[in-house]
Tab-separated table of C-alpha atoms in Angstrom:
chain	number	residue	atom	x	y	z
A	1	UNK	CA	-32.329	-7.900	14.196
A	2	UNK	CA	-29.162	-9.970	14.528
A	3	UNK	CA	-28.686	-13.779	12.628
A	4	UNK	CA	-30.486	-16.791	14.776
A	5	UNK	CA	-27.168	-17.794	13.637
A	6	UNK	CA	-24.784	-15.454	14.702
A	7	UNK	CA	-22.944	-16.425	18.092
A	8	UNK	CA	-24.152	-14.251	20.447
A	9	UNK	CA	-20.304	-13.644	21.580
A	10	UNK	CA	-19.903	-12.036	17.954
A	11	UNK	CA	-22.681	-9.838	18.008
A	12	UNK	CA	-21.056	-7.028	17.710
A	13	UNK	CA	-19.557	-8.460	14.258
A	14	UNK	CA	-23.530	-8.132	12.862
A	15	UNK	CA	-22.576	-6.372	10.091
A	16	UNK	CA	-19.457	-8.636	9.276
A	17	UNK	CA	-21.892	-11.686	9.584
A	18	UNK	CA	-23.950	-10.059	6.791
A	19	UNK	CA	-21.252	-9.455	4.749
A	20	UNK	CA	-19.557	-12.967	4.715
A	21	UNK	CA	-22.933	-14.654	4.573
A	22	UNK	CA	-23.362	-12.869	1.050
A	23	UNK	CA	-20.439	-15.155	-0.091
A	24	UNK	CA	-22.641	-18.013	-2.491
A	25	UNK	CA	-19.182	-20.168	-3.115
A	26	UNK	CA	-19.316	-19.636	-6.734
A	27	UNK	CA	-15.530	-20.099	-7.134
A	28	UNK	CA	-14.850	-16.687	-8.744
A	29	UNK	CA	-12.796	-15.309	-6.908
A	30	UNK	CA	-10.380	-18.300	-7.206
A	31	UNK	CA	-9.439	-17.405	-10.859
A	32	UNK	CA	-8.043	-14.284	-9.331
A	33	UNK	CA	-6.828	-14.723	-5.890
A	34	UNK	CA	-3.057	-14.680	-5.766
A	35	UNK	CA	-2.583	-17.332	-2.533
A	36	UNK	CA	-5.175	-19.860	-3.952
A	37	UNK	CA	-3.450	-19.740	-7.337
A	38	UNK	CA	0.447	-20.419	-6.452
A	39	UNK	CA	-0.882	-22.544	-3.378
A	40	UNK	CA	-3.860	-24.405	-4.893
A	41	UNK	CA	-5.238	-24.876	-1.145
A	42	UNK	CA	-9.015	-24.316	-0.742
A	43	UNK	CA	-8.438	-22.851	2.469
A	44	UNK	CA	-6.269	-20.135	0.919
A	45	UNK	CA	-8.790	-19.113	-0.842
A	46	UNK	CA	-11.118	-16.333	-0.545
A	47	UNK	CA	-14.034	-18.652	-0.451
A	48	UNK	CA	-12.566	-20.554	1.913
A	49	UNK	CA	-11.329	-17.867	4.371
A	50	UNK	CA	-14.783	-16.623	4.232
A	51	UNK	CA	-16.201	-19.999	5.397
A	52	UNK	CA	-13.490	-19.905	8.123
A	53	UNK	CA	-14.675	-16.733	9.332
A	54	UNK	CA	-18.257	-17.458	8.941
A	55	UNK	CA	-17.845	-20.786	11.291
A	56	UNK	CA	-15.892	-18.837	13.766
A	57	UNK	CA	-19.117	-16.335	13.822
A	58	UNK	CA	-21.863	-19.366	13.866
A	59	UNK	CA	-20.010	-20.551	16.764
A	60	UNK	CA	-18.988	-23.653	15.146
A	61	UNK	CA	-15.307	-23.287	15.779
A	62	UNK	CA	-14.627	-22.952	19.582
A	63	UNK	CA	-11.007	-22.260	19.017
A	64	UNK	CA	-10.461	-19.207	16.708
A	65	UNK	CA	-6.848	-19.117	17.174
A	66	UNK	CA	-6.324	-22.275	15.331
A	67	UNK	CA	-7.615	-20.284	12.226
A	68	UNK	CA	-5.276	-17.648	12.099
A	69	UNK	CA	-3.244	-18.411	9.341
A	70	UNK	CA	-5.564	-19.085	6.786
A	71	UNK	CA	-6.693	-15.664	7.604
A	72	UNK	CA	-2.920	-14.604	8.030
A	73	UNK	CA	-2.064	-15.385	4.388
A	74	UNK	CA	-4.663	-12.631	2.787
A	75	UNK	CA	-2.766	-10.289	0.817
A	76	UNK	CA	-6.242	-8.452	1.504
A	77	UNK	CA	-5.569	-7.194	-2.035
A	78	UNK	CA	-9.184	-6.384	-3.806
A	79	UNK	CA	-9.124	-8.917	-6.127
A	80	UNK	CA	-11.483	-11.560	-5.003
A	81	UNK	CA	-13.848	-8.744	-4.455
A	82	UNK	CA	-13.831	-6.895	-8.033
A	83	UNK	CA	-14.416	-10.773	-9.437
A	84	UNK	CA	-17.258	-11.452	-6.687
A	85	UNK	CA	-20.887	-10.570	-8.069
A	86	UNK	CA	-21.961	-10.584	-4.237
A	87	UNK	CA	-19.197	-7.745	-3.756
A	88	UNK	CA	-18.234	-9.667	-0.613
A	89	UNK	CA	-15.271	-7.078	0.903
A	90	UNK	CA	-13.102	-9.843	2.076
A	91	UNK	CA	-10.224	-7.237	2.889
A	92	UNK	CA	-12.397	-5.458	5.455
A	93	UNK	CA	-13.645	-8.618	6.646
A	94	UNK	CA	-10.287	-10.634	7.436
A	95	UNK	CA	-9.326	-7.323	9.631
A	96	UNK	CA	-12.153	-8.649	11.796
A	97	UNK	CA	-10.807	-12.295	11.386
A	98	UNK	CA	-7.470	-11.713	12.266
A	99	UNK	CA	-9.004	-9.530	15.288
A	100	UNK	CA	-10.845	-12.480	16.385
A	101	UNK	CA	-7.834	-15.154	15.954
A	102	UNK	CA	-4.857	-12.587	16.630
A	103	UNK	CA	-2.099	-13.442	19.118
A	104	UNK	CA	-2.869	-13.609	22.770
A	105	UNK	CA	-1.883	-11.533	25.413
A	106	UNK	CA	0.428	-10.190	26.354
A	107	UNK	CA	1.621	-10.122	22.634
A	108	UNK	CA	-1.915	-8.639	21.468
A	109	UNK	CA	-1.625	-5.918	24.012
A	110	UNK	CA	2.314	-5.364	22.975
A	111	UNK	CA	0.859	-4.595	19.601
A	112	UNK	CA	-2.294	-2.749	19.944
A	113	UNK	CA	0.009	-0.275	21.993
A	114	UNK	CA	2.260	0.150	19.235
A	115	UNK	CA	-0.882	0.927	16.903
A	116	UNK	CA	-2.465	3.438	19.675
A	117	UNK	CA	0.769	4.936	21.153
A	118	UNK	CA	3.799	5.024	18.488
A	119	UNK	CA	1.809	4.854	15.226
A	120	UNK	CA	0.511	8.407	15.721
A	121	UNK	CA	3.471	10.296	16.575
A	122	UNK	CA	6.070	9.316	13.571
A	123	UNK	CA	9.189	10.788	15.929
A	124	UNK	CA	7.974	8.660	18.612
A	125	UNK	CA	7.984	6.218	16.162
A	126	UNK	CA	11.481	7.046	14.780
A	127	UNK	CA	12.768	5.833	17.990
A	128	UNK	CA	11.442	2.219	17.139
A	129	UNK	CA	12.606	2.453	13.732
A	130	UNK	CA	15.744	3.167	13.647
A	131	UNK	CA	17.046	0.331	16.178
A	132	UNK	CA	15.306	-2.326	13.600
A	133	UNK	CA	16.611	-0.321	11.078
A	134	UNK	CA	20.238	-0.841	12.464
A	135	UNK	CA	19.281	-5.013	13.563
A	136	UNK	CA	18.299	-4.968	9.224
A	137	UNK	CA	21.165	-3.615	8.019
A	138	UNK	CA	23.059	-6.426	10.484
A	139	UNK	CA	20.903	-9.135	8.866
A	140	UNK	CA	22.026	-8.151	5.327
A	141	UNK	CA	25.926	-7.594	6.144
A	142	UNK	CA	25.445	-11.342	7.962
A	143	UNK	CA	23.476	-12.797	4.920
A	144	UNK	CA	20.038	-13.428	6.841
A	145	UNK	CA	16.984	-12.635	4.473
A	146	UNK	CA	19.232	-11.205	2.010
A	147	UNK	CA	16.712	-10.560	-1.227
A	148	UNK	CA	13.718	-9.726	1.455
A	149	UNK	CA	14.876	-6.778	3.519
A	150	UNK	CA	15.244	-4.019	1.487
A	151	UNK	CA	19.284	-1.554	1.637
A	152	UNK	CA	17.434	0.391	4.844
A	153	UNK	CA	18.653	3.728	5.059
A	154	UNK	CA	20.024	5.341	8.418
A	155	UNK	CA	18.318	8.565	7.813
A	156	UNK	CA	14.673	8.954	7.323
A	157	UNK	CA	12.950	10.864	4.511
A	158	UNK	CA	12.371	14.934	4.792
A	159	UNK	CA	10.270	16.902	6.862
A	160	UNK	CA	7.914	18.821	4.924
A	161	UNK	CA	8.510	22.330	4.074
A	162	UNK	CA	7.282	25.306	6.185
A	163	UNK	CA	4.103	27.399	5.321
A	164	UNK	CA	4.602	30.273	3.935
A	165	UNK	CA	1.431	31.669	3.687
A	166	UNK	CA	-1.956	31.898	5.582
A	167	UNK	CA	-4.223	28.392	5.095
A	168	UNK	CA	-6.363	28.509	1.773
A	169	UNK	CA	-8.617	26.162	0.385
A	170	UNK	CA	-7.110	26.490	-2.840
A	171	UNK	CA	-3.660	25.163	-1.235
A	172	UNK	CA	-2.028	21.796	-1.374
A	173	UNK	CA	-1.561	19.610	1.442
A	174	UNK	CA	1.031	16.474	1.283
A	175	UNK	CA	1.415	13.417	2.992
A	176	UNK	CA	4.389	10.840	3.263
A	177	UNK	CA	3.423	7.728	3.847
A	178	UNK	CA	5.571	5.879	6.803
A	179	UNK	CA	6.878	3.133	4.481
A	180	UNK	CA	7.992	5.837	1.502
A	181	UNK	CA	9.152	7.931	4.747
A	182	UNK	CA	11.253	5.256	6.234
A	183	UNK	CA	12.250	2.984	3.366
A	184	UNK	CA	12.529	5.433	0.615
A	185	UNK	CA	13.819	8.689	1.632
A	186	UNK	CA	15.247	9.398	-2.008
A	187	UNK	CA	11.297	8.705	-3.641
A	188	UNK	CA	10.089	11.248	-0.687
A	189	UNK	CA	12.994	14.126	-1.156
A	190	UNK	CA	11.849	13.587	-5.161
A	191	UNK	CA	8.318	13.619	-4.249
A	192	UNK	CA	8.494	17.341	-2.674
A	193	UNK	CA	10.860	18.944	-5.377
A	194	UNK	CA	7.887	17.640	-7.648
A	195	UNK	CA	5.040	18.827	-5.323
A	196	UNK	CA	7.128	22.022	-4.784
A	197	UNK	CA	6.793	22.924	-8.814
A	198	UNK	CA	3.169	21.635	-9.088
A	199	UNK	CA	2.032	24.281	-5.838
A	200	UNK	CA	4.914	26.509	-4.929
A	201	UNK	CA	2.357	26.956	-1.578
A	202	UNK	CA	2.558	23.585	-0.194
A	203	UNK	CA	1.623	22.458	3.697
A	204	UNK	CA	2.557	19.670	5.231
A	205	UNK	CA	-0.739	17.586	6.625
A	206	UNK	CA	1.100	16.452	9.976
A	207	UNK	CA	2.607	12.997	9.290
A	208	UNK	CA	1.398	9.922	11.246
A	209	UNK	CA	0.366	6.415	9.903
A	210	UNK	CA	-2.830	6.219	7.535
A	211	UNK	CA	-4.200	3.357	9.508
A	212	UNK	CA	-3.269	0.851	6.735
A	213	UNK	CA	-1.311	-1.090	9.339
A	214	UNK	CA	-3.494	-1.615	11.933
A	215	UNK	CA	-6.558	-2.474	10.038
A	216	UNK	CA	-3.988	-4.487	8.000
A	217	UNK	CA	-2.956	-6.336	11.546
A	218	UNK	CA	-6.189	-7.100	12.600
A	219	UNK	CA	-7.103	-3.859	14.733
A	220	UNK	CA	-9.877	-2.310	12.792
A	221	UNK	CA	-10.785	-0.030	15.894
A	222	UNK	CA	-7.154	1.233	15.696
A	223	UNK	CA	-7.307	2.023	11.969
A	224	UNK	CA	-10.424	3.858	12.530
A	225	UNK	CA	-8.612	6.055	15.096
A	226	UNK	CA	-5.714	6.755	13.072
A	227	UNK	CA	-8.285	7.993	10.247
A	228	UNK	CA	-10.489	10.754	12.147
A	229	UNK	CA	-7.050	11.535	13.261
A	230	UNK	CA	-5.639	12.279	9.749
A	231	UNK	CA	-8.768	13.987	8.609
A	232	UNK	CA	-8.268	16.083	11.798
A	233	UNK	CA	-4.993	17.103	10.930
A	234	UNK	CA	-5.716	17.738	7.348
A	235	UNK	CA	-8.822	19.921	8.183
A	236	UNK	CA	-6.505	22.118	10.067
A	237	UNK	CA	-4.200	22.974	7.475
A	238	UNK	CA	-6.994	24.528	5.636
A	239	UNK	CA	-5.979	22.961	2.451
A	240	UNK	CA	-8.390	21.790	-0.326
A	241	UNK	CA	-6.426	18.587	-1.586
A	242	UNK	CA	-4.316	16.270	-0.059
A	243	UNK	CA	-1.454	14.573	-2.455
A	244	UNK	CA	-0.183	11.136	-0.715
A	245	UNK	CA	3.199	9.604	-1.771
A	246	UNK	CA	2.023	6.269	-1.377
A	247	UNK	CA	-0.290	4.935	-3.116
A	248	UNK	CA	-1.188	2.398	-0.703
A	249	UNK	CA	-1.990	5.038	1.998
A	250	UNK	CA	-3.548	7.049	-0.714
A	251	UNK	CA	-5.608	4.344	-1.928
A	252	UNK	CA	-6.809	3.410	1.914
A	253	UNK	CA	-7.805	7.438	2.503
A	254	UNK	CA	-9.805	7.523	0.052
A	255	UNK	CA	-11.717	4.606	1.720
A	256	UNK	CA	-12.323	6.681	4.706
A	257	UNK	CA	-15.695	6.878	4.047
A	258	UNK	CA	-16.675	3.206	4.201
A	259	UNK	CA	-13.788	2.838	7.168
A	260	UNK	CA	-15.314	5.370	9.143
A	261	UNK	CA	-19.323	4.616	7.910
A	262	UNK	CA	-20.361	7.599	6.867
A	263	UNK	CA	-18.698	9.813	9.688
A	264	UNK	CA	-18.912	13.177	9.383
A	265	UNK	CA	-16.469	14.608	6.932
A	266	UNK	CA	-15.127	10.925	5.937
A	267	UNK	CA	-16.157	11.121	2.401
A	268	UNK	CA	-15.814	14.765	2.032
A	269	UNK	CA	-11.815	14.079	3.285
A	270	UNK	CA	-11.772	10.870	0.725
A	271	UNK	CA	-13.153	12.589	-2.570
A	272	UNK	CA	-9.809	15.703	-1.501
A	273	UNK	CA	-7.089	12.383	-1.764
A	274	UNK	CA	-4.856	12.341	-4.403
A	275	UNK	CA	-1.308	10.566	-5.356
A	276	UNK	CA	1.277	12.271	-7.286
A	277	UNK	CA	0.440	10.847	-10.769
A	278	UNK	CA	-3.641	11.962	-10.518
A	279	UNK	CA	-2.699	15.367	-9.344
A	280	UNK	CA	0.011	15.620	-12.155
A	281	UNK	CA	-2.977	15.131	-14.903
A	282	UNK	CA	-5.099	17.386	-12.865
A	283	UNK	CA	-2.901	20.497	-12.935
A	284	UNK	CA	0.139	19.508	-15.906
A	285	UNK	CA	3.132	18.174	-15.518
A	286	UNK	CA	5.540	20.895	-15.315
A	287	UNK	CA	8.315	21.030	-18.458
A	288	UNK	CA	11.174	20.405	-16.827
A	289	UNK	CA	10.217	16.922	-15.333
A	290	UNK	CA	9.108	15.914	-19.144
A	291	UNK	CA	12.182	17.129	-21.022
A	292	UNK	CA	14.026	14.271	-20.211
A	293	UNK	CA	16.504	12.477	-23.186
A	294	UNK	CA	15.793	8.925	-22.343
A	295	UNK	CA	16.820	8.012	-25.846
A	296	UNK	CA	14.174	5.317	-26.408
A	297	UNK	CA	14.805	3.596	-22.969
A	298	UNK	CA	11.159	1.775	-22.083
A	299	UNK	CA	9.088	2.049	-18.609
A	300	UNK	CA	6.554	-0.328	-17.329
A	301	UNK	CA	4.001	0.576	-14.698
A	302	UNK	CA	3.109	-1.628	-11.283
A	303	UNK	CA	-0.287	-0.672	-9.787
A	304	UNK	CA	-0.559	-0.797	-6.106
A	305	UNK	CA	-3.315	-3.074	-5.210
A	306	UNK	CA	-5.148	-0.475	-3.153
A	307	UNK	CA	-5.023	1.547	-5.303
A	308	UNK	CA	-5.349	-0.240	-8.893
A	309	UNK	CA	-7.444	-3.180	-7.176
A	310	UNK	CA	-9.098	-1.425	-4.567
A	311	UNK	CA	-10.125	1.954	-6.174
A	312	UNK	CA	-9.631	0.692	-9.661
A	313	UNK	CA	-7.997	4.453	-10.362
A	314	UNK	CA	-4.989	3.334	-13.346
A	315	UNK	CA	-5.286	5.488	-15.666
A	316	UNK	CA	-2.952	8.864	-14.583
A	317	UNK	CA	0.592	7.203	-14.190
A	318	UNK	CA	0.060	5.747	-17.358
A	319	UNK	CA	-0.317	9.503	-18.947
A	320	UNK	CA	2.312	10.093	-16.903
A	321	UNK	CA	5.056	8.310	-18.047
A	322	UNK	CA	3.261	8.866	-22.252
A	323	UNK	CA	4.114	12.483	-21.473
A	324	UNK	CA	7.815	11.926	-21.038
A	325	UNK	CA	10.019	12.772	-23.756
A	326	UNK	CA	12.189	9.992	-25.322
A	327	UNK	CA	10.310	7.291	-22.506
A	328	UNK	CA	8.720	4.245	-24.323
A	329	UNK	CA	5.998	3.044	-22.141
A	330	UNK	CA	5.252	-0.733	-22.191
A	331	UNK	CA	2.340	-2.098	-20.602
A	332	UNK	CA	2.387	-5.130	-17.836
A	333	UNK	CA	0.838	-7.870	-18.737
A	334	UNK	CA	-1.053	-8.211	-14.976
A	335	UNK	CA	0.177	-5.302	-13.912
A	336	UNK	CA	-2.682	-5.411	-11.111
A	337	UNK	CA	-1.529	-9.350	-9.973
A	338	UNK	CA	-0.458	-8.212	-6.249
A	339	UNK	CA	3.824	-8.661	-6.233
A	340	UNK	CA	3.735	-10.672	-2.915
A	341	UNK	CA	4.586	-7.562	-0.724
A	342	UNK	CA	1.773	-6.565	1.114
A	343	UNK	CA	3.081	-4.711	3.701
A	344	UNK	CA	5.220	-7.195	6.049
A	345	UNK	CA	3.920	-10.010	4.230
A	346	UNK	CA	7.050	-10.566	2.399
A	347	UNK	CA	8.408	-11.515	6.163
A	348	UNK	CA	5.914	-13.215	7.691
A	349	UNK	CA	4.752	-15.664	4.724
A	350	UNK	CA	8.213	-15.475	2.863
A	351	UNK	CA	7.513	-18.934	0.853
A	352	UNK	CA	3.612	-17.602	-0.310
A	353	UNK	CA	5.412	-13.923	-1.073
A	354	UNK	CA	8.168	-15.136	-3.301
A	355	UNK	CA	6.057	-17.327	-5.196
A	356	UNK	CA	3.404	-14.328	-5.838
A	357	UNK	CA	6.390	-12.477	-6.994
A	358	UNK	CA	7.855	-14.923	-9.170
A	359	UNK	CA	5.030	-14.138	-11.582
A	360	UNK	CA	4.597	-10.211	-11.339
A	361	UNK	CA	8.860	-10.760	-12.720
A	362	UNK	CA	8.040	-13.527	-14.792
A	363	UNK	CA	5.730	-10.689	-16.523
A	364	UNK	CA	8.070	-7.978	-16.323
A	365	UNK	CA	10.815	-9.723	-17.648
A	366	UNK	CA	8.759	-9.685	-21.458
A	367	UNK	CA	8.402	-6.426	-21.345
A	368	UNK	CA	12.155	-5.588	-22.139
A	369	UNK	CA	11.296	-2.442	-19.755
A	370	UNK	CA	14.752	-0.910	-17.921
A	371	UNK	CA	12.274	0.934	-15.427
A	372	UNK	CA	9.557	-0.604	-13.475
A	373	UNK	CA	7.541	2.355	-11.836
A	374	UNK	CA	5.528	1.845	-9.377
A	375	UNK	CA	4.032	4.134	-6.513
A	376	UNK	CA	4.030	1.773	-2.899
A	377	UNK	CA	7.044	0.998	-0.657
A	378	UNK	CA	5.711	-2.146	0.288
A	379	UNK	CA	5.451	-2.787	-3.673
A	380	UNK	CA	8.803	-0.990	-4.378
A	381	UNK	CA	10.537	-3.145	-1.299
A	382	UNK	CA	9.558	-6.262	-2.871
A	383	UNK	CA	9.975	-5.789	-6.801
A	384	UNK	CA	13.233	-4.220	-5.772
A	385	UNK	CA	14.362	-7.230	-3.838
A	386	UNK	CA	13.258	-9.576	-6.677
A	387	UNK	CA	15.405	-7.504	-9.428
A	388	UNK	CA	18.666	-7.839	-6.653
A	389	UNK	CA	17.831	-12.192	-6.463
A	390	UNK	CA	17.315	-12.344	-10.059
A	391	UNK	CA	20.425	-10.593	-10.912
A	392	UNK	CA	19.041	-7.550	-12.978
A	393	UNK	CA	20.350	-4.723	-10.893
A	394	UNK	CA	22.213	-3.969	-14.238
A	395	UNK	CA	19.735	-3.469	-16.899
A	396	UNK	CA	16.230	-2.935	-14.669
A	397	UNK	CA	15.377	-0.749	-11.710
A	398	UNK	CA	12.147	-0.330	-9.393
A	399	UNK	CA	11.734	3.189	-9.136
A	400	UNK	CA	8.826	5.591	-7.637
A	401	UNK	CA	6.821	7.609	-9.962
A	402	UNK	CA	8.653	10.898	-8.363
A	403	UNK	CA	12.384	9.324	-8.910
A	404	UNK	CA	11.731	9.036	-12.605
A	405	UNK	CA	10.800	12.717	-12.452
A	406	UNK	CA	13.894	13.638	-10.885
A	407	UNK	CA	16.159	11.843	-13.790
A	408	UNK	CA	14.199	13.134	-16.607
A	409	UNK	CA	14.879	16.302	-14.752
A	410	UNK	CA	17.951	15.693	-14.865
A	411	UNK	CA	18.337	14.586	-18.670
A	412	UNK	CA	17.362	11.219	-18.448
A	413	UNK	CA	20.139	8.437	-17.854
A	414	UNK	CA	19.662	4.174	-18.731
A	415	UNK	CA	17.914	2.104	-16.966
A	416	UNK	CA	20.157	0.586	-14.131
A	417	UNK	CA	23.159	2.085	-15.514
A	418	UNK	CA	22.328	5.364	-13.783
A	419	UNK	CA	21.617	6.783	-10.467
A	420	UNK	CA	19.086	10.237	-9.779
């Protein structure tokens, strides 16, 4: 039986109301919440986003529009949540609040269409891309959000390699996600010659968006979509585990099965996700991506907040990078404090991002490290562009998990004093 409090316009949001009424306003979560803590604003807080959305529910704010950037400025990173004794999921629930208080039509409609037409067919999606793509590039040659848009390539990461065998359920599936895809085509090209010595019988799960962005957006129904659609997709390659290059996708997919509330298949497609680093301890790195002569050169690791704050799953690129030869692996001090990226974040709350940021460098700066590994494109986008403003393109890099592979492949070169 619904809330004698919940608006009777939201009562489809039952189980949202639930959820944010669990919030007691203890003030946990502020210790940890990135916004509250570089803003010191109540309402970007996680205790006060929930209250926002819980008024909006009760009814007792007739204009839910005028709320949307408090819920806006969410990095929906995890951390409120893992410091919350309630559990409150504040990342699923400000996908409802920004649903709610979202742009109006026509501009809601514009973008819902781009999450239900373009999002699932990545060469349909290509065509988008590469015209922004082209307008970036302008913006950096002109000097407009130089630092913030990351050196966008004009071609787009590979297409996965052919089957060459009938489906088993002892083969390996992989997945590029679309920012590694797009942004990164280097970290995906590395990513397959990796994947390619792990499983010399790859398949290629057909490549469309995780969901991530829509549920991200505000378009939970979207997201939920895009998920039976990848779990589709997957089942038909007849493969038994799915390795994901980003481990923001990777971290999301293996939340199918809350997503999709207990679906069938959801959690049976979740507990088969991997990223490159878990399926690297699983089956061995193989020798000739840990022979590498670093010479004492030092690595620190970035976790991905869905993935290190959301699944809490740490431990593998940390073996990782132990197991290669001559690599001196420092640890982060906060190397789960969210970098500010977040997707588009970094664009569309530039002051909030850069001063989230300004601490996840402020941290990697005392480590000394010449590598800072990470396994996102969102994260990789914005550590990358905070190494260019700070000046450290000569001494530190921001490199995916697969490109440091690829040098110590290759022999191992120093820090930013060599390219893979």
């Amino acid at each position: 039986m619904a809330s004698p409090y919940l608006s009777h316009e939201y009562l489809r949001l039952e189980k949202e109301y639930d959820a944010v009424t669990r919030c007691n306003r203890c003030g946990f979560c502020e210790t940890v919440c990135p916004t509250y803590m570089v803003s010191g604003k109540e309402t970007l807080s996680p205790r006060g986003r929930n209250q926002a959305f819980r008024d909006i529910l009760e009814g007792k704010n007739p204009d839910p529009k005028a709320a949307g950037d408090i819920f806006s400025t969410c990095l929906t990173c995890h951390a409120c949540t893992n410091a919350c004794f309630s559990q409150v999921p504040v990342a699923r629930l400000m996908s409802s609040a920004r649903e709610v208080s979202g742009p109006k039509a026509p501009a809601r409609w514009i973008e819902k269409a781009v999450f239900r037409l373009f999002l699932p067919r990545r060469r349909l999606f290509s065509v988008l891309v590469w015209p922004a793509f082209l307008a970036a590039r302008l913006c950096r040659w002109l000097g407009f959000l130089d630092g913030v848009l990351p050196d966008v390539p004009l071609l787009f990461g590979p297409e996965c390699p052919p089957r060459t065998g009938p489906p088993s359920r002892t083969a390996t599936a992989v997945f590029s996600g679309c920012g590694i895809h797009y942004l990164f085509p280097g970290a995906a090209r590395a990513f397959l010659r990796v994947m390619e010595k792990v499983d010399g019988g790859l398949v290629c799960s057909k490549p469309a968006c995780c969901g991530l962005i829509p549920q991200s957006a505000g378009d939970p129904e979207g997201a939920k979509n895009l998920a039976r659609k990848v779990i589709a997709d997957f089942e038909r390659t007849g493969a038994g585990t799915l390795v994901v290059d980003d481990d923001s996708c990777a971290g999301f997919m293996k939340g199918y099965g809350e997503l999709l509330d207990g679906e069938p298949g959801a959690a049976a497609f979740a507990a088969k996700v991997r990223d490159l680093s878990q399926v690297l301890r699983e089956r061995g790195l193989p020798e000739e991506f840990a022979r590498g002569a670093f010479g004492g050169e030092s690595a620190t690791y970035h976790d991905p907040c869905q993935m290190g704050q959301g699944r809490k799953e740490t431990r593998s690129p940390r073996e990782v990078l132990r197991d290669l030869s001559g690599l001196k692996f420092v640890e982060l001090e906060e190397s789960d404090w969210c970098c500010g990226g977040a997707g588009t974040y970094c664009l569309k709350h530039p002051g909030l991002s850069q001063d989230i940021l300004e601490r996840k460098l402020e941290n990697i700066g005392k480590t000394g490290a010449g590598f800072v590994v990470t396994q996102a494109a969102s994260c990789l986008m914005q550590i990358g562009a905070g190494i260019r403003r700070k000046g450290w393109e000569g001494t530190v890099r921001a490199l995916h998990l697969a490109e440091l592979l690829e040098i110590s492949r290759r022999g191992g070169v120093r820090s930013g004093r060599g390219r893979p």
